[in-house]
Tab-separated table of C-alpha atoms in Angstrom:
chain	number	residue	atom	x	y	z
E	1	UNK	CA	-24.493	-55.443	-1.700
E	2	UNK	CA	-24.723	-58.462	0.773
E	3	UNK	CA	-25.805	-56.942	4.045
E	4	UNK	CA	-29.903	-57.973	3.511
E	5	UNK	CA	-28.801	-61.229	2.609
E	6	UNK	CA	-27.837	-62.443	6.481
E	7	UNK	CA	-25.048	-64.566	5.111
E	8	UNK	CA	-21.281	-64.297	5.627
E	9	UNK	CA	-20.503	-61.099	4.399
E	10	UNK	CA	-18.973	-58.309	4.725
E	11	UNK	CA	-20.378	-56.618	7.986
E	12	UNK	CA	-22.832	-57.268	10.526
E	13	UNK	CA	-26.109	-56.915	9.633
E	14	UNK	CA	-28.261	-54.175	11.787
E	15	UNK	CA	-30.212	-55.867	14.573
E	16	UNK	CA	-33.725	-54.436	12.312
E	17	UNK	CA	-32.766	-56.632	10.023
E	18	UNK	CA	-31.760	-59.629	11.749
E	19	UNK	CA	-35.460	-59.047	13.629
E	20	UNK	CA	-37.166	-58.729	10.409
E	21	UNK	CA	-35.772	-61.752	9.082
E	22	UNK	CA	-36.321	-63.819	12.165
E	23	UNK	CA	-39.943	-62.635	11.684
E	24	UNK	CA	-40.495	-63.336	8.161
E	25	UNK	CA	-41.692	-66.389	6.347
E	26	UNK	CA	-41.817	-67.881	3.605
E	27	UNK	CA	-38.932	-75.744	-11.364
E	28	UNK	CA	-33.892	-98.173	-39.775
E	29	UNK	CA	-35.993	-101.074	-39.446
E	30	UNK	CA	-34.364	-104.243	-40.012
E	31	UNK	CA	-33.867	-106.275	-36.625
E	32	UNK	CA	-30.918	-104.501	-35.211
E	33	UNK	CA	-27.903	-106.065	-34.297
E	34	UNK	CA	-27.379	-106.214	-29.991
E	35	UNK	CA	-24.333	-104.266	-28.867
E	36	UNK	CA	-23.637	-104.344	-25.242
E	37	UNK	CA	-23.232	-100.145	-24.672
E	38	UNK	CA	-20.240	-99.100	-22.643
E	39	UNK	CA	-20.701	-96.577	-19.748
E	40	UNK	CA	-19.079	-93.198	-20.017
E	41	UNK	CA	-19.719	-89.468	-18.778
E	42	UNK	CA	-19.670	-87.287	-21.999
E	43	UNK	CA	-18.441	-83.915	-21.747
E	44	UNK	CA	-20.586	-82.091	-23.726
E	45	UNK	CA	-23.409	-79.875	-21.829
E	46	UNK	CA	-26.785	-79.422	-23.408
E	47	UNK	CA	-28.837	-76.833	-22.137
E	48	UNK	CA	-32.776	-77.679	-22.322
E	49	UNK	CA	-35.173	-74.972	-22.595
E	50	UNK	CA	-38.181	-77.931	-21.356
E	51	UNK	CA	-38.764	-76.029	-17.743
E	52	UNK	CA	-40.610	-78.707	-14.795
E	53	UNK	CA	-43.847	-77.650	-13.678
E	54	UNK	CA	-43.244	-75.012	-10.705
E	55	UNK	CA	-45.543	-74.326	-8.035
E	56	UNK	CA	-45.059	-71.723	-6.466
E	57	UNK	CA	-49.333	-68.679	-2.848
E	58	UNK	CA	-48.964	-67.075	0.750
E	59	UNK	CA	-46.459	-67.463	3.193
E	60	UNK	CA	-47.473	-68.640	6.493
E	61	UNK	CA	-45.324	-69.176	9.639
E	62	UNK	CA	-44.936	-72.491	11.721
E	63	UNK	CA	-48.509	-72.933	13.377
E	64	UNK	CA	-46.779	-73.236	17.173
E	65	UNK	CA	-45.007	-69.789	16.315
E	66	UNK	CA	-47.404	-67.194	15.593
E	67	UNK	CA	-46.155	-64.051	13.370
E	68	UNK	CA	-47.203	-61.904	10.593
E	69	UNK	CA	-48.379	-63.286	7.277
E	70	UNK	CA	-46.136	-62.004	4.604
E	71	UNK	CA	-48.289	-61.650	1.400
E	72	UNK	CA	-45.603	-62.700	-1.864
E	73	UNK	CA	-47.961	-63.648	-4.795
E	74	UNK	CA	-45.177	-65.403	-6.705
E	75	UNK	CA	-44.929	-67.709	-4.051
E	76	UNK	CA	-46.227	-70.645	-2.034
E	77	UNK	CA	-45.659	-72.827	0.859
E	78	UNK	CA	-46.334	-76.317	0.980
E	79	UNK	CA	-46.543	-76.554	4.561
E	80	UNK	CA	-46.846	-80.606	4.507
E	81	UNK	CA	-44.297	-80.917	2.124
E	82	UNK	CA	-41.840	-78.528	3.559
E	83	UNK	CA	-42.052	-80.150	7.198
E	84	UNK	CA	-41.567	-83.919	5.557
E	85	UNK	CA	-38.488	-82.279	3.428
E	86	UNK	CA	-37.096	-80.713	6.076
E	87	UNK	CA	-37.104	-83.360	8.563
E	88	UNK	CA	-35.026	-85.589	5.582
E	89	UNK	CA	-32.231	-82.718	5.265
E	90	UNK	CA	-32.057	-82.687	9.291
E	91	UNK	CA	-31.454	-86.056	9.273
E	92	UNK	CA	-28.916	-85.772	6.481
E	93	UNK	CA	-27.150	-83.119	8.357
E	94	UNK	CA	-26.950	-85.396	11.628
E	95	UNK	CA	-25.437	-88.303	9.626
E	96	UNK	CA	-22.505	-86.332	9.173
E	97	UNK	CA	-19.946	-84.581	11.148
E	98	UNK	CA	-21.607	-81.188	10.565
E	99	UNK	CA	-24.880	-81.402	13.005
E	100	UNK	CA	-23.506	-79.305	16.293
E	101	UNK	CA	-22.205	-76.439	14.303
E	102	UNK	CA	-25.803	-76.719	11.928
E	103	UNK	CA	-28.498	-74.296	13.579
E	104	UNK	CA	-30.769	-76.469	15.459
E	105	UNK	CA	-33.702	-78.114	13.602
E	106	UNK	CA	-36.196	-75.874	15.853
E	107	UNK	CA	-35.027	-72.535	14.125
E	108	UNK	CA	-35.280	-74.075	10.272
E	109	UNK	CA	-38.415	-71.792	9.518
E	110	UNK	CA	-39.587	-72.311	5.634
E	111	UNK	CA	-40.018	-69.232	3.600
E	112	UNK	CA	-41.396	-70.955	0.133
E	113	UNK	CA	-41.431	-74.131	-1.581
E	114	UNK	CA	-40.900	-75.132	-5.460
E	115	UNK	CA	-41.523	-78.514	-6.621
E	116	UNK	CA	-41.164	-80.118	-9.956
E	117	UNK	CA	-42.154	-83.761	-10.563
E	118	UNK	CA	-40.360	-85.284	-7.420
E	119	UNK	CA	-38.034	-82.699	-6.713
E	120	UNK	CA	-38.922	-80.260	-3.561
E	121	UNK	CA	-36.625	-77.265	-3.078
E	122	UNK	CA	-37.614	-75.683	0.382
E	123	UNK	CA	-36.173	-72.002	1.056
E	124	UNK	CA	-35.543	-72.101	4.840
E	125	UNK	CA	-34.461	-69.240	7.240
E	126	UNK	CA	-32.390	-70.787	10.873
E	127	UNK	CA	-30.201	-68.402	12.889
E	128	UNK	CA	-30.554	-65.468	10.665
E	129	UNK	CA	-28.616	-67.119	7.208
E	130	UNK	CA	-30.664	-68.823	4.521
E	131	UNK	CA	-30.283	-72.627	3.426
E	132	UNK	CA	-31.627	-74.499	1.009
E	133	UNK	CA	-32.957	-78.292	1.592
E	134	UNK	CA	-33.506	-80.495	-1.469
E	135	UNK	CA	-35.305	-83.682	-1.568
E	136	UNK	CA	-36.021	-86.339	-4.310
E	137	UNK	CA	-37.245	-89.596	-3.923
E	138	UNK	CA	-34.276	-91.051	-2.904
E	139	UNK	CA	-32.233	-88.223	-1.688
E	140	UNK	CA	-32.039	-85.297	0.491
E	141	UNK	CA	-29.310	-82.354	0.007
E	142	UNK	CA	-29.038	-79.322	1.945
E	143	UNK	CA	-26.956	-76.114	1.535
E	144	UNK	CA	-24.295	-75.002	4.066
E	145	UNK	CA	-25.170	-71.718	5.647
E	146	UNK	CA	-22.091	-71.474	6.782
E	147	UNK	CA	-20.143	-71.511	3.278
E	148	UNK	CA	-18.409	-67.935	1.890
E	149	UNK	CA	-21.613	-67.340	-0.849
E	150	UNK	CA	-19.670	-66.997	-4.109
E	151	UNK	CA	-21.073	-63.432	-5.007
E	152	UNK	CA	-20.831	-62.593	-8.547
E	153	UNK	CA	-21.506	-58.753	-9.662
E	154	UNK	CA	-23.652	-57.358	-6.334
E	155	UNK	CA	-24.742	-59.715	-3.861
E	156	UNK	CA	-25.782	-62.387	-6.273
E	157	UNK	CA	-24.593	-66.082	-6.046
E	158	UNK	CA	-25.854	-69.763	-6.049
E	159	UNK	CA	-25.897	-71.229	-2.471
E	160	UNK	CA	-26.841	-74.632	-3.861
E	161	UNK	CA	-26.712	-76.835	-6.851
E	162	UNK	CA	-27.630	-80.564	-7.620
E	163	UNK	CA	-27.338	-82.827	-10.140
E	164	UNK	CA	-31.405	-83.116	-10.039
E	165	UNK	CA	-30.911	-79.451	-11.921
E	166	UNK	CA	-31.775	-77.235	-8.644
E	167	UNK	CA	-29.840	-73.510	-9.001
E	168	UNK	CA	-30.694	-71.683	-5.499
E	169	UNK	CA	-29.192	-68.871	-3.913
E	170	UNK	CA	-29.234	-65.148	-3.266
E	171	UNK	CA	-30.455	-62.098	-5.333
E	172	UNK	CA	-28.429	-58.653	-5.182
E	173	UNK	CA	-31.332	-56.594	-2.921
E	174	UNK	CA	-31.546	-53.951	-5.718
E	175	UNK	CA	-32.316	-56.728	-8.293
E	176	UNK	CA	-36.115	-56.518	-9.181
E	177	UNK	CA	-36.243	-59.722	-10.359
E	178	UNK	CA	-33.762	-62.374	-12.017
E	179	UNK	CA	-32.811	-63.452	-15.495
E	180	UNK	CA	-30.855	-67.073	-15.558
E	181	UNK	CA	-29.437	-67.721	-18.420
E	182	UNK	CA	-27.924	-71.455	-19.498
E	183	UNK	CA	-25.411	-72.174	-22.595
E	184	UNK	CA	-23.634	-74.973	-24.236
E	185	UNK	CA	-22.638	-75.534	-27.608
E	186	UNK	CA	-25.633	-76.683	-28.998
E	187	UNK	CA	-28.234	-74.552	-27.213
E	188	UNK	CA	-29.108	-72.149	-24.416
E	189	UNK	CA	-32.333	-71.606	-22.008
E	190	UNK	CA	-33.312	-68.015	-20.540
E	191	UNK	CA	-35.939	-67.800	-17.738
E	192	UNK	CA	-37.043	-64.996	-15.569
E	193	UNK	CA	-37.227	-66.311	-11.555
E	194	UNK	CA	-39.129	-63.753	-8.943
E	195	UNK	CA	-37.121	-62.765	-5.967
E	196	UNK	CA	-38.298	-63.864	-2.573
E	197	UNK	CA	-38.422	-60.524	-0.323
E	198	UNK	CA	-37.425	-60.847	2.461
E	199	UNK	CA	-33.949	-62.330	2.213
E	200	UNK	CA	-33.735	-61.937	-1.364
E	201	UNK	CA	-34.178	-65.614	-2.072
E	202	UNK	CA	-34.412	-67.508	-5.262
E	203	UNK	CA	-35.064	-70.789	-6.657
E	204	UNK	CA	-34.453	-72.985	-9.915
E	205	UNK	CA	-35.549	-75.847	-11.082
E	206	UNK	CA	-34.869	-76.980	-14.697
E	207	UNK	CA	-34.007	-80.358	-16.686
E	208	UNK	CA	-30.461	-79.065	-16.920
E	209	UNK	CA	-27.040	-80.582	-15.130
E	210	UNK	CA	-25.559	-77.313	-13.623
E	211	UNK	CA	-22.101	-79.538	-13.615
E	212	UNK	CA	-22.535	-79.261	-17.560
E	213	UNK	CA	-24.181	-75.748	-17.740
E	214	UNK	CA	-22.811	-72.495	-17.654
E	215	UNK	CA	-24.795	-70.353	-15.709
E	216	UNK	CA	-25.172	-66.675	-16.224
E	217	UNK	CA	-27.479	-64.056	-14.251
E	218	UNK	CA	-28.401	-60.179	-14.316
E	219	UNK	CA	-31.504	-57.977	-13.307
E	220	UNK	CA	-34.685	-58.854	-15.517
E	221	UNK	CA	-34.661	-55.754	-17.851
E	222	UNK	CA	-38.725	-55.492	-17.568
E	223	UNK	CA	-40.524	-56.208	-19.896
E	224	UNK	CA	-38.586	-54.900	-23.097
E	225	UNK	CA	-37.252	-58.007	-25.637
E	226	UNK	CA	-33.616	-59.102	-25.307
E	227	UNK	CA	-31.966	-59.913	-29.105
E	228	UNK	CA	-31.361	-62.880	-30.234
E	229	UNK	CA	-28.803	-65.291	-28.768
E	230	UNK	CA	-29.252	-62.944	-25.512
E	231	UNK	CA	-26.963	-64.046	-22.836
E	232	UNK	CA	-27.558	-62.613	-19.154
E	233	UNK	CA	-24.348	-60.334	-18.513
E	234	UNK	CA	-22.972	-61.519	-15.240
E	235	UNK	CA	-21.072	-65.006	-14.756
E	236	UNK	CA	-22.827	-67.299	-11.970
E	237	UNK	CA	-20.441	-69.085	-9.926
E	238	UNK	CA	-20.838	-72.772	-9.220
E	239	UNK	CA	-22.505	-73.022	-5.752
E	240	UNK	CA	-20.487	-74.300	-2.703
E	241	UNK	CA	-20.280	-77.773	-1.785
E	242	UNK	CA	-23.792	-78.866	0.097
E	243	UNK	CA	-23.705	-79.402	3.824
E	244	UNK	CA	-24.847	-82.978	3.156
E	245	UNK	CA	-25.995	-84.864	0.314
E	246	UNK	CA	-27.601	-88.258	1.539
E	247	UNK	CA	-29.433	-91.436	-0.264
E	248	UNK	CA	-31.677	-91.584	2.637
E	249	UNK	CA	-34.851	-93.709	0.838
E	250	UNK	CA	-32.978	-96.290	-1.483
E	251	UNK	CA	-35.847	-97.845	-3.858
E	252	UNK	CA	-36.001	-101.887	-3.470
E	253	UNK	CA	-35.898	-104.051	-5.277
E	254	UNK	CA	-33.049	-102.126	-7.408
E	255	UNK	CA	-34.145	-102.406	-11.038
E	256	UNK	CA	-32.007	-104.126	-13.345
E	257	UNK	CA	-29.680	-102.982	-15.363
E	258	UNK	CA	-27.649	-105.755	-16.670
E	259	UNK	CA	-29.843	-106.173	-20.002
E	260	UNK	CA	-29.020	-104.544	-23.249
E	261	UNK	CA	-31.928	-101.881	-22.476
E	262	UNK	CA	-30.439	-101.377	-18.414
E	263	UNK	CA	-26.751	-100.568	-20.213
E	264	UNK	CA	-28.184	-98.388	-22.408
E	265	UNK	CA	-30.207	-96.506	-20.260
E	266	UNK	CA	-27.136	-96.185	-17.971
E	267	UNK	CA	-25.007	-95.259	-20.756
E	268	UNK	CA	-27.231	-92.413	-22.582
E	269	UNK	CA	-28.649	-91.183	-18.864
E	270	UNK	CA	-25.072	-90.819	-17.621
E	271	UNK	CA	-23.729	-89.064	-20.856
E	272	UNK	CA	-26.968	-86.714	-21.159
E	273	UNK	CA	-26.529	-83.186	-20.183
E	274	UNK	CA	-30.360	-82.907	-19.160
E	275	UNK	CA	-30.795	-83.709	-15.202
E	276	UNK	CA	-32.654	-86.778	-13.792
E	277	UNK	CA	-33.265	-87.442	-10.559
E	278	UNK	CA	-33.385	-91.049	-9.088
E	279	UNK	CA	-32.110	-92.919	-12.617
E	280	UNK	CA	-31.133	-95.606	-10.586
E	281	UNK	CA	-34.890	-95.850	-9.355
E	282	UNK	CA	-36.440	-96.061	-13.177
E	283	UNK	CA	-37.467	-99.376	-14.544
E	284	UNK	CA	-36.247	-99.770	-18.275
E	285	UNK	CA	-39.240	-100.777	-20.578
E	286	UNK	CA	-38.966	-101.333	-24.460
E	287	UNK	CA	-35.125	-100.646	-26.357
E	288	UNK	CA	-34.782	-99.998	-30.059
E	289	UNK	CA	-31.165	-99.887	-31.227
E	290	UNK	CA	-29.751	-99.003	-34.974
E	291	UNK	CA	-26.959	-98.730	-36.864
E	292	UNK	CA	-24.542	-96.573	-33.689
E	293	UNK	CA	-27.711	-95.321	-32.146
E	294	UNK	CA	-30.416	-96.534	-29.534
E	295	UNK	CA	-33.932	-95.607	-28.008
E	296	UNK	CA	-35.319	-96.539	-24.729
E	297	UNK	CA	-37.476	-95.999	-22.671
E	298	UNK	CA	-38.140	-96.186	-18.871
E	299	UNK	CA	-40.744	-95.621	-16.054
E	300	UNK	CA	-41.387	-94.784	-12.271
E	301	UNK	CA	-44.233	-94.029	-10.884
E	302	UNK	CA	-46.806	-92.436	-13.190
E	303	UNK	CA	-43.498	-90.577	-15.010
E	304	UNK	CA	-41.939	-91.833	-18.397
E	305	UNK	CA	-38.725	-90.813	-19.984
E	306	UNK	CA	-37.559	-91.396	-23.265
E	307	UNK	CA	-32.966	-91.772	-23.836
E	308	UNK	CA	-31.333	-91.994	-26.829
E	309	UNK	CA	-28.474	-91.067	-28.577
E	310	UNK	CA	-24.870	-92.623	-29.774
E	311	UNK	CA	-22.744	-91.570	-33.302
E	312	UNK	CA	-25.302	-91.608	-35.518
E	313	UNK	CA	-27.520	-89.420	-33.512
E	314	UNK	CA	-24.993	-86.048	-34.350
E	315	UNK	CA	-22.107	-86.067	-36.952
E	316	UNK	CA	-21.390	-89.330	-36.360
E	317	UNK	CA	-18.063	-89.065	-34.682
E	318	UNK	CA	-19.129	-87.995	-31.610
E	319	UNK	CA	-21.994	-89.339	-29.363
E	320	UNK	CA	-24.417	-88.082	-28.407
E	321	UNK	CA	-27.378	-88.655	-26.031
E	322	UNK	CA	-30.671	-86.908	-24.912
E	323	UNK	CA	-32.972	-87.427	-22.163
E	324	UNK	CA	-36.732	-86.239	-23.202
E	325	UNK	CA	-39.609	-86.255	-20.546
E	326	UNK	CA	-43.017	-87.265	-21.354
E	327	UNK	CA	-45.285	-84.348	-21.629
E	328	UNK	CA	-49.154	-86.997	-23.147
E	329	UNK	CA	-51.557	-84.582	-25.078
E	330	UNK	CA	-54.257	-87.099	-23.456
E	331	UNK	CA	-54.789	-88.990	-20.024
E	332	UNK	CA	-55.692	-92.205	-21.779
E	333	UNK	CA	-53.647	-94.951	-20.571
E	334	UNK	CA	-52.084	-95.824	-24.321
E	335	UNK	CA	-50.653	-92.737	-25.526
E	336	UNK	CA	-47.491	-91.913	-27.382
E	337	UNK	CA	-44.058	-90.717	-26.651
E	338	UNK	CA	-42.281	-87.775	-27.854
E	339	UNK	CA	-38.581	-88.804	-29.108
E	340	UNK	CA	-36.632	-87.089	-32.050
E	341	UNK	CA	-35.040	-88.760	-35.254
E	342	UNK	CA	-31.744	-90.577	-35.090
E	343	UNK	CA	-28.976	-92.174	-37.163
E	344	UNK	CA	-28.610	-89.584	-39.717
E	345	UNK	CA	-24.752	-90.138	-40.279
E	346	UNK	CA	-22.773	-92.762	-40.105
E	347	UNK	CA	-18.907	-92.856	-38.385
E	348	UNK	CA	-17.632	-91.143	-41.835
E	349	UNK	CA	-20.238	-88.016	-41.766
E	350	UNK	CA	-21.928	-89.676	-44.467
E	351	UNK	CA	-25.486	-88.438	-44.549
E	352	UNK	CA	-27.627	-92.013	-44.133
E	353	UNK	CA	-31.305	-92.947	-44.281
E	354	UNK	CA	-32.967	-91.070	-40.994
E	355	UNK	CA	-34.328	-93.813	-38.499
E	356	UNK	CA	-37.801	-92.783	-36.691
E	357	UNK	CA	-38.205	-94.652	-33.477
E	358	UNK	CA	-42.343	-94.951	-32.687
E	359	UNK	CA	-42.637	-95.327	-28.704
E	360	UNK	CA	-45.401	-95.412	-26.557
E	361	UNK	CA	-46.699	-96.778	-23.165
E	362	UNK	CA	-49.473	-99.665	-22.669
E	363	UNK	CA	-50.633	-101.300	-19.540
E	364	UNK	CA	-48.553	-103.310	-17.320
E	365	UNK	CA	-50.057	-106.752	-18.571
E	366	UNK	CA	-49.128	-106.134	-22.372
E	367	UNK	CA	-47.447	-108.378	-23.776
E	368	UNK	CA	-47.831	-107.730	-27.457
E	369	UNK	CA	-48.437	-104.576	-29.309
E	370	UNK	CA	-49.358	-104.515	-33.385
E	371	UNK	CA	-48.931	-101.652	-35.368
E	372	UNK	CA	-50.355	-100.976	-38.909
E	373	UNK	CA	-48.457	-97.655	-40.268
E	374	UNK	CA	-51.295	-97.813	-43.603
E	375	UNK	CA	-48.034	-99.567	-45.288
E	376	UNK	CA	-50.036	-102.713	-45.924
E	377	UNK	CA	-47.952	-104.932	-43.063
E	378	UNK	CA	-48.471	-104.841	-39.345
E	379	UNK	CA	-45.675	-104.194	-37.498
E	380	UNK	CA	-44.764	-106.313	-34.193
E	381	UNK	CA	-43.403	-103.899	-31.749
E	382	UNK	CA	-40.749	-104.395	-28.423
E	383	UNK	CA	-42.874	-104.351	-25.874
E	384	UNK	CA	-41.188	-104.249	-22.238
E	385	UNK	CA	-42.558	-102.680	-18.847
E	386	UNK	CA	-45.811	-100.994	-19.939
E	387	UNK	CA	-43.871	-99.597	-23.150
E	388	UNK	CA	-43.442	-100.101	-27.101
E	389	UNK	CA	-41.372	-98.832	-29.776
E	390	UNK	CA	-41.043	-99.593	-33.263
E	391	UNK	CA	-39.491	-98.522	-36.142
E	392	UNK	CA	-40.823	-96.293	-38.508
E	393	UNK	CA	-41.674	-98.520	-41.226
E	394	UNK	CA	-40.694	-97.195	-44.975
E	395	UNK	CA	-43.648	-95.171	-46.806
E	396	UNK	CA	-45.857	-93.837	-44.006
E	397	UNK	CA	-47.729	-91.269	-44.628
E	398	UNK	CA	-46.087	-87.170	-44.416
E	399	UNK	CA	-49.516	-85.907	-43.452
E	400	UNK	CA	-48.566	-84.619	-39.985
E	401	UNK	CA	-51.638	-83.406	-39.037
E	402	UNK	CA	-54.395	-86.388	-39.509
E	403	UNK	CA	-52.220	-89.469	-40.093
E	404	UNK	CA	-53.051	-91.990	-37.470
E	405	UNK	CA	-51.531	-95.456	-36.787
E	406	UNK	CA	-53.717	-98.492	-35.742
E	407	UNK	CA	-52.474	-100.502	-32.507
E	408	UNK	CA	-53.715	-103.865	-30.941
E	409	UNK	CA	-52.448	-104.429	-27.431
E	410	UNK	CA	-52.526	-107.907	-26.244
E	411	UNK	CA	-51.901	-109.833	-22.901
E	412	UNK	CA	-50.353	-113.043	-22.111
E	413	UNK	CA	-53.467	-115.239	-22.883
E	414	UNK	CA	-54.268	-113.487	-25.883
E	415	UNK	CA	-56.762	-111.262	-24.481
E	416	UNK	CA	-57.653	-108.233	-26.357
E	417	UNK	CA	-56.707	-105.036	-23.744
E	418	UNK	CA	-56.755	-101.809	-26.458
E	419	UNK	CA	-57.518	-101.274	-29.631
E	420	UNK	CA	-57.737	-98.001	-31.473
E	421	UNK	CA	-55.478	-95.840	-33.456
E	422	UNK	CA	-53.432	-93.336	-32.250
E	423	UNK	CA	-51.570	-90.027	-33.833
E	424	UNK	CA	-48.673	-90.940	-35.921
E	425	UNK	CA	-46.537	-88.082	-35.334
C-alpha cells in the first residue's frame, strides 16, 4: 500500500490527500614493537546494539506559513536546526546537476527532526513526496524524491542511507509502528522506531554501516516478547542513491594521519563495521599496539572514541576492528574509557596471555600521566592529545567493584594538574 506515502507509486494520490499533506508538519605490556598498519576495508559487518541519543515534541509549521499544529508525542522539531540543515542540503542539491528538477527550496517544509551526537536527520515534505536531508559536521546528504522507493512487503522501504548509520524512509500506512532489525555474523540489534503520521515517515539513527548491515523490518508486534535470536520478517532494501552527498564544511587544519597512531586509526576506522561520521575530522591522541593488535584513541569536540582491533583481537587469522564511543559515568574532566580485551590468539589460534589496554582522557596541557595499578611500580602511560593508555600491568587486583587505580597528571613544566584515583575497571 503506497498511495499515503505521496511518492512514485502506483496511482495518483486523491487531491484530500495531497491537501492534507501539503498541510501537515512535522538516533601485554612490554614496549611494543611499531608496525606501520596498512589500510584496508574489511568485509565483515558488525551490527552494534549501542543506539545514539535521539531526540525526538510538537510539530510546528514554518512561522511565515501559518497552519494547524499537528500534535505527534514521539516527535520533535528543531526548528533552528532544521532551517540551518536544510539550507546545507539545498546547497548540496544546487552544486549538482539535479537543482531545476529538485522542488524549490520554498516548498521544503520539515515534519520532525532526530539528532544524534552531530548527526541531524530532518524529515521534510516539498511538492507532495517526502525527502530526507542529512547533515554532519562536514557533510550534507539529501534523498531523491524523485527515486522509484524500493518497497519491500507493503509500502515499506528506505529512501535514504549513509555511511554516518542514518536508515530513513517510508512505513506501510497499516504499520502501527516499526521493528528494524540489523544482523551480521557476530551480532544483531532490534529497535522499535514510531511512525510519523502523516506521511508515514520514519527515521534511524544507529552506530551501524548500513553498507555492512543487513537490514530487516516488519510491524512492531505490541508489546508481547519476540524469542531469542528474533529477526524482523521482511527484507529491507538498500535505499536509492542520495540526490547529493556533499563535503560542504571541510575541518582545517586536516589532522594528521601520517603517525603510527593516524594509520591506525585509519586502518581500524575504515575496517570497522560501526559508523562514524567525520573520521577524517578526529584528532588521534594516545596508541597502544601489541603483539597483531592496537588501541587508540581519538577526539573532536567534547566526543572521544576508542579503535582497536587486528589478528589477535578474534581467532587470530582474521582481523578484526571495533569502534567504541565514549559513554563517562562522571563529568570530571579525567575520566576513563571503555575499550574491551585484545590479543587473545596469536596467527596459529593459539590461545595467548589476554592484553588489557587502560585508556583515559586528561587535559589538553598533559604531558605525563603515572599510574600505580597497587602492583608496587608506577606505570608511565602514552599520553597524546588530552588522552592515555597503558597496559594492564600483571597482578592487578580482580575486585571489579572497588579496585581503584592512582593517576598523577603532569604538564610540561612539571606542574601538578590532577591527582586522584580513578575506577580500575
Amino acid at each position: 500500500m503506497t498511495d499515503d506515502l505521496g511518492l512514485p507509486g502506483r496511482r495518483e494520490l486523491p487531491p484530500e490527500v495531497l491537501d492534507s499533506l501539503r498541510m501537515s508538519l512535522r538516533e601485554g605490556m612490554g614496549k611494543p614493537v611499531r608496525r606501520r598498519w596498512p589500510v584496508f576495508a574489511a568485509a565483515a559487518a558488525v551490527v552494534l546494539v549501542l543506539a545514539g541519543a535521539l531526540v525526538a515534541t510538537v510539530v510546528i509549521r514554518e512561522p511565515d506559513r501559518p497552519g494547524p499544529v499537528v500534535a505527534n508525542p514521539d516527535f520533535s522539531l528543531d526548528w533552528p536546526k532544521a532551517v540551518a540543515a536544510m539550507d546545507r542540503c539545498w546547497a548540496a542539491v544546487q552544486s549538482g546537476s539535479r537543482a531545476a528538477s529538485f522542488p524549490a527550496r520554498d516548498e521544503w517544509v520539515p515534519q520532525f527532526t532526530v539528532t544524534s551526537w552531530e548527526i541531524t536527520v530532518v524529515a521534510v515534505m516539498a511538492g507532495g513526496k517526502p525527502l530526507f536531508c542529512e547533515t554532519t559536521l562536514m557533510t550534507a546528504t539529501v534523498s531523491d524524491p524523485d527515486a522509484a522507493p524500493p518497497y519491500t512487503h507493503g509500502g515499506t522501504a528506505a529512501l535514504l542511507m549513509t555511511r554516518s548509520g542514518t536508515v530513513a524512509g517510508v512505513v506501510d500506512p497499516e504499520w502501527p509502528k516499526l521493528e528494524v532489525s540489523g544482523q551480521n555474523e557476530a551480532s544483531s540489534s532490534l529497535r522499535d522506531i514510531p511512525v510519523f503520521r502523516p506521511g508515514n515517515l520514519f527515521v534511524h539513527i544507529a552506530p551501524m554501516k548500513p553498507s555492512r548491515t543487513t537490514y530487516a523490518v516488519g510491524p512492531t508486534p505490541g508489546e508481547q516478547s519476540r524469542p531469542l535470536h528474533y529477526r524482523a520478517p521482511y527484507l529491507l532494501r538498500p535505499a536509492p542513491e542520495p540526490a547529493a552527498t556533499v563535503l560542504d564544511k571541510p575541518v582545517f587544519p586536516v589532522p594528521d594521519r601520517a603517525t603510527p597512531a593516524g594509520e591506525f586509526f585509519t586502518t581500524c576506522t575504515r575496517a570497522a563495521s560501526e559508523a562514524l561520521s567525520d573520521d577524517d575530522a578526529y584528532e588521534v591522541g594516545a596508541l597502544l599496539e601489541g603483539e597483531d593488535v592496537g588501541v587508540v584513541v581519538a577526539r573532536l569536540g567534547g566526543r572521544t572514541i576508542v579503535c582497536q582491533g587486528g589478528l589477535g583481537y578474534g581467532d587470530g587469522k582474521t582481523a578484526h576492528y571495533a569502534v567504541m564511543y565514549d559513554q563517562p559515568k562522571t563529568a570530571e574532566p579525567v575520566h576513563t574509557l571503555r575499550t574491551e580485551t585484545v590479543g587473545r590468539v596469536d596467527r596459529n589460534g593459539v590461545a595467548t596471555k589476554p592484553q588489557n589496554a587502560y585508556l583515559g582522557v586528561v587535559p589538553d596541557a598533559a604531558v605525563a600521566v603515572k599510574l600505580d595499578f597497587g602492583t608496587g611500580k608506577t606505570i608511565d602511560a602514552t599520553v597524546a592529545g588530552g588522552t592515555f593508555a597503558a597496559w594492564f600491568p600483571d597482578g592487578v587486583s580482580q575486585d571489579y567493584e572497588h579496585a581503584k587505580v592512582g593517576i598523577t597528571v603532569l604538564d610540561a613544566a612539571g606542574n601538578v594538574l590532577h591527582q586522584g584515583t580513578l575506577p580500575l575497571w
